[in-house]
Short mmCIF file of C-alpha atoms (C1' of nucleotides) in Angstrom, two decimals:
data_model
loop_
_atom_site.label_atom_id
_atom_site.label_comp_id
_atom_site.label_asym_id
_atom_site.label_seq_id
_atom_site.Cartn_x
_atom_site.Cartn_y
_atom_site.Cartn_z
CA UNK A 19 11.00 -31.47 12.30
CA UNK A 20 7.19 -31.75 13.44
CA UNK A 21 5.88 -28.49 12.69
CA UNK A 22 3.15 -28.13 9.69
CA UNK A 23 3.80 -28.67 6.28
CA UNK A 24 3.80 -25.00 5.12
CA UNK A 25 2.13 -25.64 1.84
CA UNK A 26 0.81 -22.38 -0.30
CA UNK A 27 -2.55 -21.72 0.56
CA UNK A 28 -4.95 -20.23 -2.09
CA UNK A 29 -8.49 -19.14 -0.77
CA UNK A 30 -10.00 -19.83 -3.89
CA UNK A 31 -8.72 -23.30 -4.26
CA UNK A 32 -10.30 -24.63 -1.05
CA UNK A 33 -14.37 -25.29 -1.12
CA UNK A 34 -16.03 -23.23 1.28
CA UNK A 35 -17.86 -25.90 3.23
CA UNK A 36 -15.99 -29.42 4.04
CA UNK A 37 -19.18 -31.36 5.34
CA UNK A 38 -17.61 -32.54 8.42
CA UNK A 39 -18.26 -30.77 11.62
CA UNK A 40 -20.75 -28.06 12.52
CA UNK A 41 -21.86 -25.81 9.88
CA UNK A 42 -19.98 -22.65 9.75
CA UNK A 43 -22.17 -19.75 11.38
CA UNK A 44 -21.06 -17.39 8.08
CA UNK A 45 -20.41 -17.58 4.59
CA UNK A 46 -17.44 -16.17 2.80
CA UNK A 47 -19.92 -13.62 1.39
CA UNK A 48 -20.82 -12.68 4.97
CA UNK A 49 -17.41 -11.78 6.02
CA UNK A 50 -16.74 -10.03 2.83
CA UNK A 51 -19.73 -7.73 2.96
CA UNK A 52 -18.75 -7.15 6.61
CA UNK A 53 -15.45 -6.00 5.82
CA UNK A 54 -16.62 -3.87 2.89
CA UNK A 55 -19.18 -2.15 4.89
CA UNK A 56 -16.20 -1.28 7.51
CA UNK A 57 -13.72 -0.13 4.80
CA UNK A 58 -16.48 1.91 2.95
CA UNK A 59 -17.54 3.85 6.28
CA UNK A 60 -14.13 4.17 8.11
CA UNK A 61 -11.67 3.44 5.63
CA UNK A 62 -9.39 0.40 4.67
CA UNK A 63 -7.21 0.95 7.98
CA UNK A 64 -10.15 0.31 10.18
CA UNK A 65 -10.45 -3.29 8.27
CA UNK A 66 -8.74 -5.38 11.41
CA UNK A 67 -9.57 -8.69 12.24
CA UNK A 68 -10.96 -7.82 15.30
CA UNK A 69 -13.14 -4.92 13.98
CA UNK A 70 -14.60 -7.46 11.30
CA UNK A 71 -15.22 -10.10 13.80
CA UNK A 72 -17.04 -7.58 16.09
CA UNK A 73 -19.20 -6.51 13.08
CA UNK A 74 -19.96 -10.28 12.54
CA UNK A 75 -20.33 -10.60 16.15
CA UNK A 76 -18.09 -13.52 16.52
CA UNK A 77 -14.80 -14.04 18.36
CA UNK A 78 -11.78 -12.79 16.46
CA UNK A 79 -9.83 -15.80 16.10
CA UNK A 80 -13.25 -17.44 14.48
CA UNK A 81 -12.53 -15.61 11.30
CA UNK A 82 -9.22 -17.65 10.86
CA UNK A 83 -11.48 -20.65 10.20
CA UNK A 84 -12.52 -18.90 6.92
CA UNK A 85 -9.17 -17.23 5.94
CA UNK A 86 -5.75 -18.29 6.68
CA UNK A 87 -4.40 -14.57 6.66
CA UNK A 88 -5.57 -11.13 6.83
CA UNK A 89 -4.44 -10.81 3.18
CA UNK A 90 -7.21 -13.50 2.03
CA UNK A 91 -9.58 -10.99 3.72
CA UNK A 92 -8.54 -8.51 1.42
CA UNK A 93 -8.95 -10.95 -1.73
CA UNK A 94 -12.43 -11.67 -0.44
CA UNK A 95 -13.21 -8.10 -0.25
CA UNK A 96 -11.79 -7.10 -3.77
CA UNK A 97 -13.74 -10.27 -5.33
CA UNK A 98 -16.91 -9.24 -3.31
CA UNK A 99 -16.99 -5.82 -4.99
CA UNK A 100 -15.98 -7.08 -8.10
CA UNK A 101 -19.11 -8.96 -8.37
CA UNK A 102 -20.88 -5.27 -8.81
CA UNK A 103 -19.59 -5.15 -12.10
CA UNK A 104 -22.43 -5.10 -14.51
CA UNK A 105 -21.72 -7.65 -17.51
CA UNK A 106 -23.85 -7.10 -20.55
CA UNK A 107 -23.93 -8.46 -24.12
CA UNK A 108 -21.31 -6.86 -26.09
CA UNK A 109 -22.60 -4.74 -28.97
CA UNK A 110 -19.90 -5.10 -31.39
CA UNK A 111 -18.21 -2.04 -30.83
CA UNK A 112 -15.32 -2.76 -28.87
CA UNK A 113 -13.92 0.59 -28.24
CA UNK A 114 -17.40 1.57 -27.03
CA UNK A 115 -17.74 -1.34 -24.92
CA UNK A 116 -14.30 -0.88 -23.20
CA UNK A 117 -15.11 2.75 -22.58
CA UNK A 118 -18.06 1.54 -20.71
CA UNK A 119 -15.95 -0.99 -18.56
CA UNK A 120 -13.54 1.87 -17.75
CA UNK A 121 -16.29 4.26 -16.50
CA UNK A 122 -17.81 1.38 -14.56
CA UNK A 123 -14.51 0.49 -12.97
CA UNK A 124 -13.94 3.96 -12.12
CA UNK A 125 -17.54 4.30 -10.81
CA UNK A 126 -16.99 0.94 -8.55
CA UNK A 127 -13.62 2.64 -7.25
CA UNK A 128 -15.53 5.86 -6.09
CA UNK A 129 -18.12 3.59 -4.27
CA UNK A 130 -15.31 2.02 -2.68
CA UNK A 131 -12.30 4.18 -2.37
CA UNK A 132 -9.95 1.75 -0.58
CA UNK A 133 -9.96 -0.50 -3.86
CA UNK A 134 -7.26 0.77 -5.69
CA UNK A 135 -4.93 0.18 -2.56
CA UNK A 136 -6.02 -3.25 -2.76
CA UNK A 137 -5.72 -3.87 -6.76
CA UNK A 138 -2.76 -6.24 -6.70
CA UNK A 139 -2.00 -8.48 -9.54
CA UNK A 140 -2.04 -11.38 -7.32
CA UNK A 141 -5.60 -10.95 -6.60
CA UNK A 142 -6.18 -11.64 -10.15
CA UNK A 143 -7.77 -15.01 -10.03
CA UNK A 144 -10.72 -14.55 -7.80
CA UNK A 145 -13.90 -15.93 -9.30
CA UNK A 146 -15.17 -12.35 -10.12
CA UNK A 147 -12.13 -11.25 -11.58
CA UNK A 148 -12.01 -14.14 -13.95
CA UNK A 149 -15.56 -13.04 -15.05
CA UNK A 150 -14.55 -9.89 -15.30
CA UNK A 151 -11.72 -10.51 -17.77
CA UNK A 152 -13.81 -12.94 -19.74
CA UNK A 153 -16.30 -10.31 -20.27
CA UNK A 154 -13.54 -7.83 -21.39
CA UNK A 155 -12.26 -10.56 -23.71
CA UNK A 156 -16.02 -10.82 -25.16
CA UNK A 157 -15.98 -7.18 -25.87
CA UNK A 158 -12.88 -7.55 -27.54
CA UNK A 159 -14.15 -10.28 -29.56
CA UNK A 160 -14.51 -7.77 -32.77
CA UNK A 161 -10.93 -6.62 -32.51
CA UNK A 162 -8.59 -8.43 -35.01
CA UNK A 163 -5.75 -8.98 -32.66
CA UNK A 164 -4.23 -12.16 -30.61
CA UNK A 165 -5.55 -13.25 -27.51
CA UNK A 166 -2.05 -12.00 -26.17
CA UNK A 167 -2.55 -8.38 -27.23
CA UNK A 168 -6.11 -8.60 -25.99
CA UNK A 169 -5.05 -9.36 -22.61
CA UNK A 170 -2.39 -6.79 -22.82
CA UNK A 171 -4.89 -4.12 -23.57
CA UNK A 172 -7.20 -5.42 -20.61
CA UNK A 173 -4.19 -5.11 -18.16
CA UNK A 174 -3.14 -1.59 -19.46
CA UNK A 175 -6.63 -0.19 -19.47
CA UNK A 176 -7.11 -1.70 -15.86
CA UNK A 177 -3.80 -0.35 -14.60
CA UNK A 178 -4.32 3.09 -16.07
CA UNK A 179 -7.85 3.38 -14.56
CA UNK A 180 -6.59 1.98 -11.25
CA UNK A 181 -3.58 4.56 -11.04
CA UNK A 182 -5.92 7.19 -12.03
CA UNK A 183 -8.40 6.86 -9.84
CA UNK A 184 -5.95 6.04 -7.33
CA UNK A 185 -4.50 9.40 -7.41
CA UNK A 186 -7.84 10.96 -7.69
CA UNK A 187 -8.83 9.54 -4.28
CA UNK A 188 -5.44 9.17 -2.50
CA UNK A 189 -5.65 12.29 -0.76
CA UNK A 190 -9.13 11.70 0.51
CA UNK A 191 -8.44 8.22 1.97
CA UNK A 192 -5.30 9.42 3.45
CA UNK A 193 -6.65 12.48 5.26
CA UNK A 194 -9.48 10.48 6.58
CA UNK A 195 -7.12 9.71 9.56
CA UNK A 196 -5.18 13.03 9.83
CA UNK A 197 -6.45 15.81 12.27
CA UNK A 198 -6.47 18.33 9.31
CA UNK A 199 -8.49 18.58 6.24
CA UNK A 200 -7.98 17.58 2.58
CA UNK A 201 -8.40 21.23 1.87
CA UNK A 202 -5.92 22.59 4.59
CA UNK A 203 -3.41 19.82 3.47
CA UNK A 204 -3.56 20.98 -0.40
CA UNK A 205 -3.33 24.56 0.58
CA UNK A 206 -0.06 23.75 2.33
CA UNK A 207 1.33 21.43 -0.44
CA UNK A 208 0.48 24.24 -3.13
CA UNK A 209 2.19 26.84 -1.26
CA UNK A 210 5.38 24.84 -0.83
CA UNK A 211 5.37 24.08 -4.37
CA UNK A 212 4.55 27.41 -5.36
CA UNK A 213 7.80 28.49 -3.42
CA UNK A 214 9.87 26.02 -5.07
CA UNK A 215 8.58 26.86 -8.33
CA UNK A 216 9.36 30.55 -7.98
CA UNK A 217 13.13 29.45 -7.12
CA UNK A 218 13.68 29.38 -10.74
CA UNK A 219 14.96 25.91 -10.51
CA UNK A 220 12.18 24.06 -12.54
CA UNK A 221 11.40 26.53 -15.39
CA UNK A 222 9.22 24.13 -17.43
CA UNK A 223 7.36 22.94 -14.47
CA UNK A 224 6.68 26.61 -13.66
CA UNK A 225 5.80 27.26 -17.19
CA UNK A 226 3.26 24.26 -17.12
CA UNK A 227 1.60 25.67 -14.14
CA UNK A 228 1.33 29.07 -15.64
CA UNK A 229 0.20 27.88 -18.91
CA UNK A 230 -3.00 26.43 -17.11
CA UNK A 231 -3.45 27.77 -13.49
CA UNK A 232 -6.85 26.95 -12.94
CA UNK A 233 -7.80 23.53 -11.64
CA UNK A 234 -7.95 20.75 -14.40
CA UNK A 235 -11.04 19.14 -15.33
CA UNK A 236 -10.44 15.65 -14.11
CA UNK A 237 -13.20 13.99 -16.35
CA UNK A 238 -11.81 15.48 -19.34
CA UNK A 239 -8.17 14.00 -18.54
CA UNK A 240 -9.62 10.81 -17.67
CA UNK A 241 -11.55 10.58 -21.20
CA UNK A 242 -8.28 11.52 -23.06
CA UNK A 243 -6.23 8.86 -21.27
CA UNK A 244 -8.78 6.27 -22.07
CA UNK A 245 -8.72 7.44 -25.63
CA UNK A 246 -4.87 7.29 -25.91
CA UNK A 247 -4.61 3.75 -24.46
CA UNK A 248 -7.38 2.36 -26.73
CA UNK A 249 -5.70 4.17 -29.81
CA UNK A 250 -2.31 2.22 -29.13
CA UNK A 251 -4.39 -0.90 -29.82
CA UNK A 252 -6.29 0.18 -32.82
CA UNK A 253 -5.27 -1.55 -35.68
CA UNK A 254 -7.11 1.20 -37.77
CA UNK A 255 -8.53 -1.18 -40.33
CA UNK B 243 -9.34 23.89 23.91
CA UNK B 244 -5.74 23.81 24.60
CA UNK B 245 -4.08 20.97 22.55
CA UNK B 246 -1.89 21.59 19.81
CA UNK B 247 -2.83 23.47 16.44
CA UNK B 248 -3.08 20.53 14.20
CA UNK B 249 -1.81 22.06 11.13
CA UNK B 250 -0.73 20.33 8.08
CA UNK B 251 2.79 19.10 8.16
CA UNK B 252 4.70 18.61 4.72
CA UNK B 253 8.30 17.70 5.59
CA UNK B 254 9.83 19.53 2.63
CA UNK B 255 8.33 22.36 3.66
CA UNK B 256 10.13 22.86 6.94
CA UNK B 257 14.15 23.38 6.70
CA UNK B 258 16.30 20.64 8.13
CA UNK B 259 18.23 22.75 10.64
CA UNK B 260 16.71 25.45 12.88
CA UNK B 261 19.55 26.76 14.43
CA UNK B 262 18.47 26.80 17.93
CA UNK B 263 19.25 23.89 20.02
CA UNK B 264 22.01 21.25 19.77
CA UNK B 265 23.09 20.28 16.45
CA UNK B 266 20.92 17.14 15.11
CA UNK B 267 23.03 14.02 15.17
CA UNK B 268 21.85 13.04 11.53
CA UNK B 269 20.99 14.40 8.32
CA UNK B 270 17.71 13.58 6.50
CA UNK B 271 19.71 11.87 3.92
CA UNK B 272 21.34 9.56 6.68
CA UNK B 273 18.18 8.55 7.91
CA UNK B 274 16.64 7.86 4.44
CA UNK B 275 19.94 5.98 3.64
CA UNK B 276 19.30 3.76 6.69
CA UNK B 277 15.80 3.10 5.61
CA UNK B 278 16.42 2.26 2.39
CA UNK B 279 19.49 -0.15 3.68
CA UNK B 280 16.82 -1.86 5.44
CA UNK B 281 14.16 -2.01 2.89
CA UNK B 282 16.59 -3.43 0.33
CA UNK B 283 17.79 -6.09 2.45
CA UNK B 284 14.73 -7.23 4.28
CA UNK B 285 11.78 -5.68 2.51
CA UNK B 286 9.67 -2.79 3.25
CA UNK B 287 7.75 -4.21 6.03
CA UNK B 288 11.20 -4.69 7.99
CA UNK B 289 11.19 -0.80 8.05
CA UNK B 290 9.90 0.14 11.36
CA UNK B 291 10.59 3.29 13.72
CA UNK B 292 12.50 0.97 15.98
CA UNK B 293 14.25 -0.84 13.43
CA UNK B 294 15.49 2.25 11.55
CA UNK B 295 16.36 3.96 14.93
CA UNK B 296 18.52 1.03 15.79
CA UNK B 297 20.21 0.80 12.18
CA UNK B 298 21.12 4.51 13.13
CA UNK B 299 22.23 3.66 16.50
CA UNK B 300 19.80 6.08 18.38
CA UNK B 301 16.65 6.05 20.39
CA UNK B 302 13.29 5.36 18.69
CA UNK B 303 11.79 8.35 19.62
CA UNK B 304 14.63 10.45 18.45
CA UNK B 305 13.36 9.87 15.02
CA UNK B 306 10.41 12.16 15.68
CA UNK B 307 12.68 14.89 15.81
CA UNK B 308 13.04 14.54 12.12
CA UNK B 309 10.01 13.13 10.61
CA UNK B 310 6.36 13.85 12.29
CA UNK B 311 4.99 10.36 10.86
CA UNK B 312 6.44 7.36 9.84
CA UNK B 313 4.76 8.02 6.33
CA UNK B 314 7.28 10.90 6.11
CA UNK B 315 10.01 8.53 6.56
CA UNK B 316 8.69 6.83 3.35
CA UNK B 317 8.66 10.27 1.68
CA UNK B 318 12.34 10.19 2.65
CA UNK B 319 12.89 7.09 1.20
CA UNK B 320 11.15 7.69 -2.11
CA UNK B 321 13.18 10.99 -2.56
CA UNK B 322 16.33 9.29 -1.54
CA UNK B 323 16.22 6.61 -4.26
CA UNK B 324 14.86 9.25 -6.72
CA UNK B 325 18.22 10.84 -6.52
CA UNK B 326 19.70 7.99 -8.27
CA UNK B 327 17.84 8.98 -11.60
CA UNK B 328 20.50 10.14 -13.89
CA UNK B 329 19.85 13.29 -15.73
CA UNK B 330 21.36 13.50 -19.08
CA UNK B 331 21.29 16.42 -21.71
CA UNK B 332 18.14 15.68 -24.13
CA UNK B 333 19.30 14.88 -27.39
CA UNK B 334 16.30 16.17 -29.43
CA UNK B 335 14.68 12.68 -29.91
CA UNK B 336 11.87 13.15 -27.24
CA UNK B 337 10.76 9.13 -27.86
CA UNK B 338 14.06 7.91 -27.52
CA UNK B 339 14.88 9.93 -24.27
CA UNK B 340 11.35 9.08 -22.79
CA UNK B 341 12.29 5.37 -23.50
CA UNK B 342 15.57 5.77 -21.67
CA UNK B 343 13.55 7.54 -18.62
CA UNK B 344 11.19 4.56 -18.61
CA UNK B 345 14.29 2.03 -18.84
CA UNK B 346 16.00 3.57 -15.93
CA UNK B 347 12.86 3.60 -13.87
CA UNK B 348 12.47 0.17 -14.22
CA UNK B 349 16.04 -0.45 -13.33
CA UNK B 350 15.68 1.90 -10.12
CA UNK B 351 12.59 -0.36 -9.26
CA UNK B 352 14.32 -3.50 -9.44
CA UNK B 353 17.35 -2.16 -7.37
CA UNK B 354 14.66 -1.16 -4.70
CA UNK B 355 11.64 -3.60 -5.09
CA UNK B 356 9.82 -1.85 -2.66
CA UNK B 357 9.73 1.28 -4.53
CA UNK B 358 6.23 0.58 -6.66
CA UNK B 359 4.45 0.11 -3.30
CA UNK B 360 5.56 3.74 -2.13
CA UNK B 361 4.87 5.15 -5.40
CA UNK B 362 2.11 7.59 -4.55
CA UNK B 363 0.52 10.75 -6.03
CA UNK B 364 1.08 12.62 -2.91
CA UNK B 365 4.81 11.98 -2.75
CA UNK B 366 5.16 13.84 -6.10
CA UNK B 367 6.60 16.99 -4.62
CA UNK B 368 9.76 16.04 -3.21
CA UNK B 369 13.09 17.70 -4.31
CA UNK B 370 14.13 14.94 -6.44
CA UNK B 371 10.75 14.21 -8.03
CA UNK B 372 10.57 18.11 -9.00
CA UNK B 373 13.95 17.64 -10.69
CA UNK B 374 12.68 14.49 -12.22
CA UNK B 375 9.67 15.78 -13.66
CA UNK B 376 11.76 18.84 -15.05
CA UNK B 377 14.11 16.73 -16.75
CA UNK B 378 11.25 14.70 -18.48
CA UNK B 379 9.74 18.02 -19.54
CA UNK B 380 13.29 18.78 -20.89
CA UNK B 381 13.02 15.73 -22.91
CA UNK B 382 9.70 16.70 -23.98
CA UNK B 383 10.94 20.22 -25.47
CA UNK B 384 10.76 19.02 -29.17
CA UNK B 385 7.42 17.44 -28.73
CA UNK B 386 4.70 19.97 -30.35
CA UNK B 387 2.04 19.64 -27.72
CA UNK B 388 0.88 21.71 -24.65
CA UNK B 389 2.58 21.70 -21.54
CA UNK B 390 -0.66 20.04 -20.36
CA UNK B 391 -0.28 17.32 -22.70
CA UNK B 392 3.44 16.73 -21.66
CA UNK B 393 2.42 16.40 -18.24
CA UNK B 394 -0.16 13.78 -19.03
CA UNK B 395 2.22 12.10 -20.94
CA UNK B 396 4.73 11.81 -18.03
CA UNK B 397 2.14 10.83 -15.47
CA UNK B 398 0.78 7.99 -17.66
CA UNK B 399 4.45 6.64 -18.56
CA UNK B 400 5.05 6.59 -15.20
CA UNK B 401 1.80 5.04 -14.05
CA UNK B 402 2.35 2.38 -16.44
CA UNK B 403 6.00 1.74 -15.50
CA UNK B 404 4.95 1.68 -12.01
CA UNK B 405 2.25 -1.05 -12.48
CA UNK B 406 4.24 -3.03 -14.66
CA UNK B 407 7.27 -3.21 -12.60
CA UNK B 408 4.98 -3.64 -9.60
CA UNK B 409 3.43 -6.32 -11.03
CA UNK B 410 6.68 -8.12 -12.04
CA UNK B 411 8.07 -7.87 -8.43
CA UNK B 412 4.70 -8.19 -6.30
CA UNK B 413 5.27 -12.15 -5.89
CA UNK B 414 8.66 -11.72 -5.18
CA UNK B 415 8.45 -9.07 -2.43
CA UNK B 416 5.15 -10.88 -0.86
CA UNK B 417 6.49 -14.34 -0.52
CA UNK B 418 9.67 -12.88 1.11
CA UNK B 419 7.66 -13.24 4.39
CA UNK B 420 5.75 -16.26 3.69
CA UNK B 421 6.88 -19.82 4.62
CA UNK B 422 6.97 -21.13 1.06
CA UNK B 423 8.70 -20.24 -2.01
CA UNK B 424 7.32 -18.18 -5.22
CA UNK B 425 7.57 -21.19 -7.12
CA UNK B 426 5.52 -23.29 -4.79
CA UNK B 427 2.84 -20.25 -4.84
CA UNK B 428 2.81 -19.88 -8.49
CA UNK B 429 2.52 -23.69 -8.83
CA UNK B 430 -0.71 -23.84 -6.85
CA UNK B 431 -2.04 -20.68 -8.20
CA UNK B 432 -1.62 -22.32 -11.95
CA UNK B 433 -3.09 -25.39 -10.72
CA UNK B 434 -6.21 -23.60 -9.35
CA UNK B 435 -6.46 -21.28 -12.66
CA UNK B 436 -6.24 -24.49 -14.63
CA UNK B 437 -8.98 -26.08 -13.09
CA UNK B 438 -11.27 -23.10 -13.37
CA UNK B 439 -10.66 -22.97 -17.11
CA UNK B 440 -11.20 -26.55 -17.58
CA UNK B 441 -14.66 -26.00 -16.49
CA UNK B 442 -15.41 -24.29 -19.55
CA UNK B 443 -16.90 -21.24 -17.98
CA UNK B 444 -14.46 -18.74 -19.46
CA UNK B 445 -13.78 -19.90 -22.98
CA UNK B 446 -11.91 -16.96 -24.25
CA UNK B 447 -9.66 -17.06 -21.28
CA UNK B 448 -8.88 -20.60 -22.15
CA UNK B 449 -8.31 -19.73 -25.50
CA UNK B 450 -5.97 -17.24 -24.66
CA UNK B 451 -3.83 -19.42 -22.66
CA UNK B 452 -4.04 -22.00 -25.20
CA UNK B 453 -2.85 -19.70 -27.79
CA UNK B 454 0.41 -18.85 -26.06
CA UNK B 455 0.85 -21.62 -23.25
CA UNK B 456 4.50 -20.73 -22.69
CA UNK B 457 6.35 -18.48 -20.34
CA UNK B 458 5.80 -14.66 -21.71
CA UNK B 459 8.92 -12.51 -22.73
CA UNK B 460 8.29 -9.93 -20.07
CA UNK B 461 10.95 -7.87 -21.67
CA UNK B 462 9.00 -7.63 -24.94
CA UNK B 463 5.65 -6.97 -23.10
CA UNK B 464 7.49 -3.86 -21.37
CA UNK B 465 8.72 -2.67 -24.58
CA UNK B 466 5.43 -2.86 -26.55
CA UNK B 467 3.84 -1.20 -23.51
CA UNK B 468 6.03 1.83 -23.72
CA UNK B 469 5.66 1.82 -27.44
CA UNK B 470 2.12 2.01 -27.08
CA UNK B 471 1.87 4.61 -24.50
CA UNK B 472 4.25 6.96 -26.69
CA UNK B 473 2.31 6.26 -29.78
CA UNK B 474 -0.74 7.68 -27.74
CA UNK B 475 0.93 10.97 -27.82
CA UNK B 476 2.68 11.06 -31.15
CA UNK B 477 1.34 13.85 -33.28
CA UNK B 478 2.82 12.00 -36.13
CA UNK B 479 4.01 15.37 -37.79
"C1'" DT C 41 26.96 38.31 29.62
"C1'" DC C 42 23.79 35.69 30.83
"C1'" DG C 43 19.29 33.91 31.40
"C1'" DT C 44 15.56 31.44 28.63
"C1'" DA C 45 13.16 29.75 25.19
"C1'" DG C 46 13.47 26.54 21.32
"C1'" DT C 47 15.56 22.11 20.41
"C1'" DT C 48 17.65 17.29 20.62
"C1'" DA C 49 17.51 12.85 22.72
"C1'" DC C 50 15.17 9.28 24.47
"C1'" DG C 51 12.91 6.11 28.08
"C1'" DT C 52 8.40 4.62 29.31
"C1'" DA C 53 4.11 3.36 28.45
"C1'" DC C 54 -0.44 2.92 26.13
"C1'" DC C 55 -3.27 0.93 22.90
"C1'" DG C 56 -3.98 -2.06 18.74
"C1'" DC C 57 -2.38 -5.18 15.64
"C1'" DG C 58 -1.80 -10.02 13.55
"C1'" DT C 59 -1.85 -14.37 14.95
"C1'" DA C 60 -0.05 -19.07 17.64
"C1'" DC C 61 -2.03 -22.19 20.60
"C1'" DG C 62 -5.07 -24.70 23.46
"C1'" DT C 63 -9.52 -26.51 24.78
"C1'" DA C 64 -14.21 -27.41 24.39
"C1'" DG C 65 -18.20 -28.40 21.66
"C1'" DT C 66 -20.51 -30.51 17.42
"C1'" DG C 67 -22.33 -33.05 13.84
"C1'" DC C 68 -21.26 -36.06 9.21
"C1'" DG C 69 -19.41 -40.31 7.44
"C1'" DC C 70 -18.07 -44.82 8.82
"C1'" DG D 146 -22.89 -44.85 17.72
"C1'" DC D 147 -18.39 -44.10 17.70
"C1'" DG D 148 -14.78 -41.22 16.25
"C1'" DC D 149 -12.69 -37.59 13.88
"C1'" DA D 150 -12.66 -33.46 11.49
"C1'" DC D 151 -14.42 -29.33 11.81
"C1'" DT D 152 -16.09 -25.08 14.25
"C1'" DA D 153 -15.92 -21.62 17.86
"C1'" DC D 154 -13.19 -18.50 20.74
"C1'" DG D 155 -10.43 -17.20 25.02
"C1'" DT D 156 -5.75 -16.12 26.16
"C1'" DA D 157 -1.55 -14.51 25.12
"C1'" DC D 158 2.79 -13.02 22.74
"C1'" DG D 159 5.37 -10.04 20.41
"C1'" DC D 160 5.59 -6.13 17.58
"C1'" DG D 161 3.73 -1.87 15.70
"C1'" DG D 162 3.12 3.51 15.85
"C1'" DT D 163 3.53 7.19 18.86
"C1'" DA D 164 1.92 10.58 23.11
"C1'" DC D 165 4.44 12.27 26.78
"C1'" DG D 166 7.73 13.68 30.36
"C1'" DT D 167 12.47 14.73 31.42
"C1'" DA D 168 17.19 16.09 31.17
"C1'" DA D 169 20.74 18.12 28.55
"C1'" DC D 170 22.16 21.65 25.23
"C1'" DT D 171 22.59 25.79 22.20
"C1'" DA D 172 22.06 30.25 20.01
"C1'" DC D 173 19.62 34.31 20.54
"C1'" DG D 174 17.68 38.95 23.13
"C1'" DA D 175 18.39 41.40 27.05
#
DNA sequence: TCGTAGTTACGTACCGCGTACGTAGTGCGC
DNA sequence: GCGCACTACGTACGCGGTACGTAACTACGA
C-alpha cells in the first residue's frame, strides 16, 4: 500500500542538476567517461557499479544518485561515444555521405569493441542518438523518397553495420576473459567444423569452403554489404 | 606449473557419452529443453545454473558435467530451438524460399523471445545451425552467383531478421523484470521525445514523425525490408 | 576376474554482483 | 535562518557463476 510510485524512469527525461542540495561531485559526462575507460581497457564485463565508483573515487552507492539502474549507465556510455561521431555538412551525394557514416560507425565500434553489444533499440533516444539520426536525415535530403523510407534506410544500415562489426569483434571480446587465446579457439572450432564437413552431410557448405579456402577479406565484404543495402533504396532516377 | 591445460573447449566437439563411468542421468537435449522451458516462461535472465538444475531435479554442480561454462548452456538452447526450423524440399524459386525461411525465423523468435539476444556469430557451428545453413544454400541453388555471395546473402538476411525481431521484442523482454508496464514506459519515452522534437533542434526528425504520426505497420515494414535485402542479391537475369 | 582409472553426482564455499535501506551532512529556496 | 530536498556512502541481503573435494559407480586392461 505504501511503497513507492514505481513510475517509469528515463534518464534523459530528468535534468542533471536540480538546484536544491549540495552540488553533485560528478557530471554525467564524468561517469560515462569513467565507464567507457574501463570498458575500453578491460572489457564490458569489467564495468560494474563498484568498479566505476572506484574509478571515480567515490562510494558505490553514490552512483545511484546519478543513475537509477545499471542499465542507465549503459545508456550513458552509448550516448557518450555517440558524441564521437563527426558530423559534416552533407555534400549532396547521399550515397557517398551514407557510406561515410557507415565507415565512421565501424571505426567507432573498433575503438569501443563493447559498443555492438550495447546497441539496443531502446537506447535510440539519447541526445547524441537524436543528433546522429538528424544528421543521417540531412545526408538523405537529396534522396527522393518519403521520410518513412529514409528512416528505414538508416535503421537498416545501422543494423547491418552493428551486426557486421559485432561479428568481427565477437570472438575478440569473448576470449578476453577466457584462459586461452582467440587463435587457439578458432583453431579448435575450425578443426571441428572441418570434421563435420568431411562427414558429407553438408555438401553445399563444403563446396562453399572449397570454393574459397583462404581467409576472407573482411573490408571487401563490408563494402559489398553496404553497397547492397544502399542499392535496395536507390530509386535509380 | 601444475594447473590444468586450459585448452579451448567447444561443446560440439566432445561426444556426449564417453563410455567410462556411470551413465549420465540426462541428455544434452534434456538440459537444453529445461533451459528453454525456463527462458520461455520467465525470461532469459531466469536461466541460471541453479534454476536449470532445479528444473531437472539435480544438484547445481552436476550440470558442469555436461557443460563447461554457462555460455555452453546458451549454445545448447540456441541449437535446440534451431531444431524447430522446418526444412522443406526447395521449389526452385529461391526468392520465395528465402522469404519463407525469414518468416519462419521470425516465428521462431516470437515463440522464443530470448533468441535474438543469444544470436551470436560464435554459435554458428552447432549441428542444427549447420543444417539450417545447408538448407538455405539448397534454396539458393537456382541463384546464379558464387557460394561466397550466397553465404553473404544468408548472413545478411539472418542479421536483418535478428535485428528486426530483436527490436520488436526488446521492450517486451526488457520490461518483464521492471515494476512498470511496457505501455507506461513507451508513454514516458514518447513524451520525452516529443519534447525534444518540439525544441526545433531536429527538424527532419520532427518532419518524419509529422509525416506518419500513427503507429507503423510492422508486418509491412518487415516485408519491405526482406524484399530490399533480396533485391540487393538479385542478378535480375 | 579384479583392480583401477576415468566419470558422474553434488555439497560446500568463495567472491563478486546489483541494489534496498538507513543515516549523516549540505546548501538552495522560502 | 529554517527546513527540506538533495548528496554521499556504509552496511547488508540475496543471488549469480563456479573452484574444489569427496563418494559412488562402471567399463576397460591385466
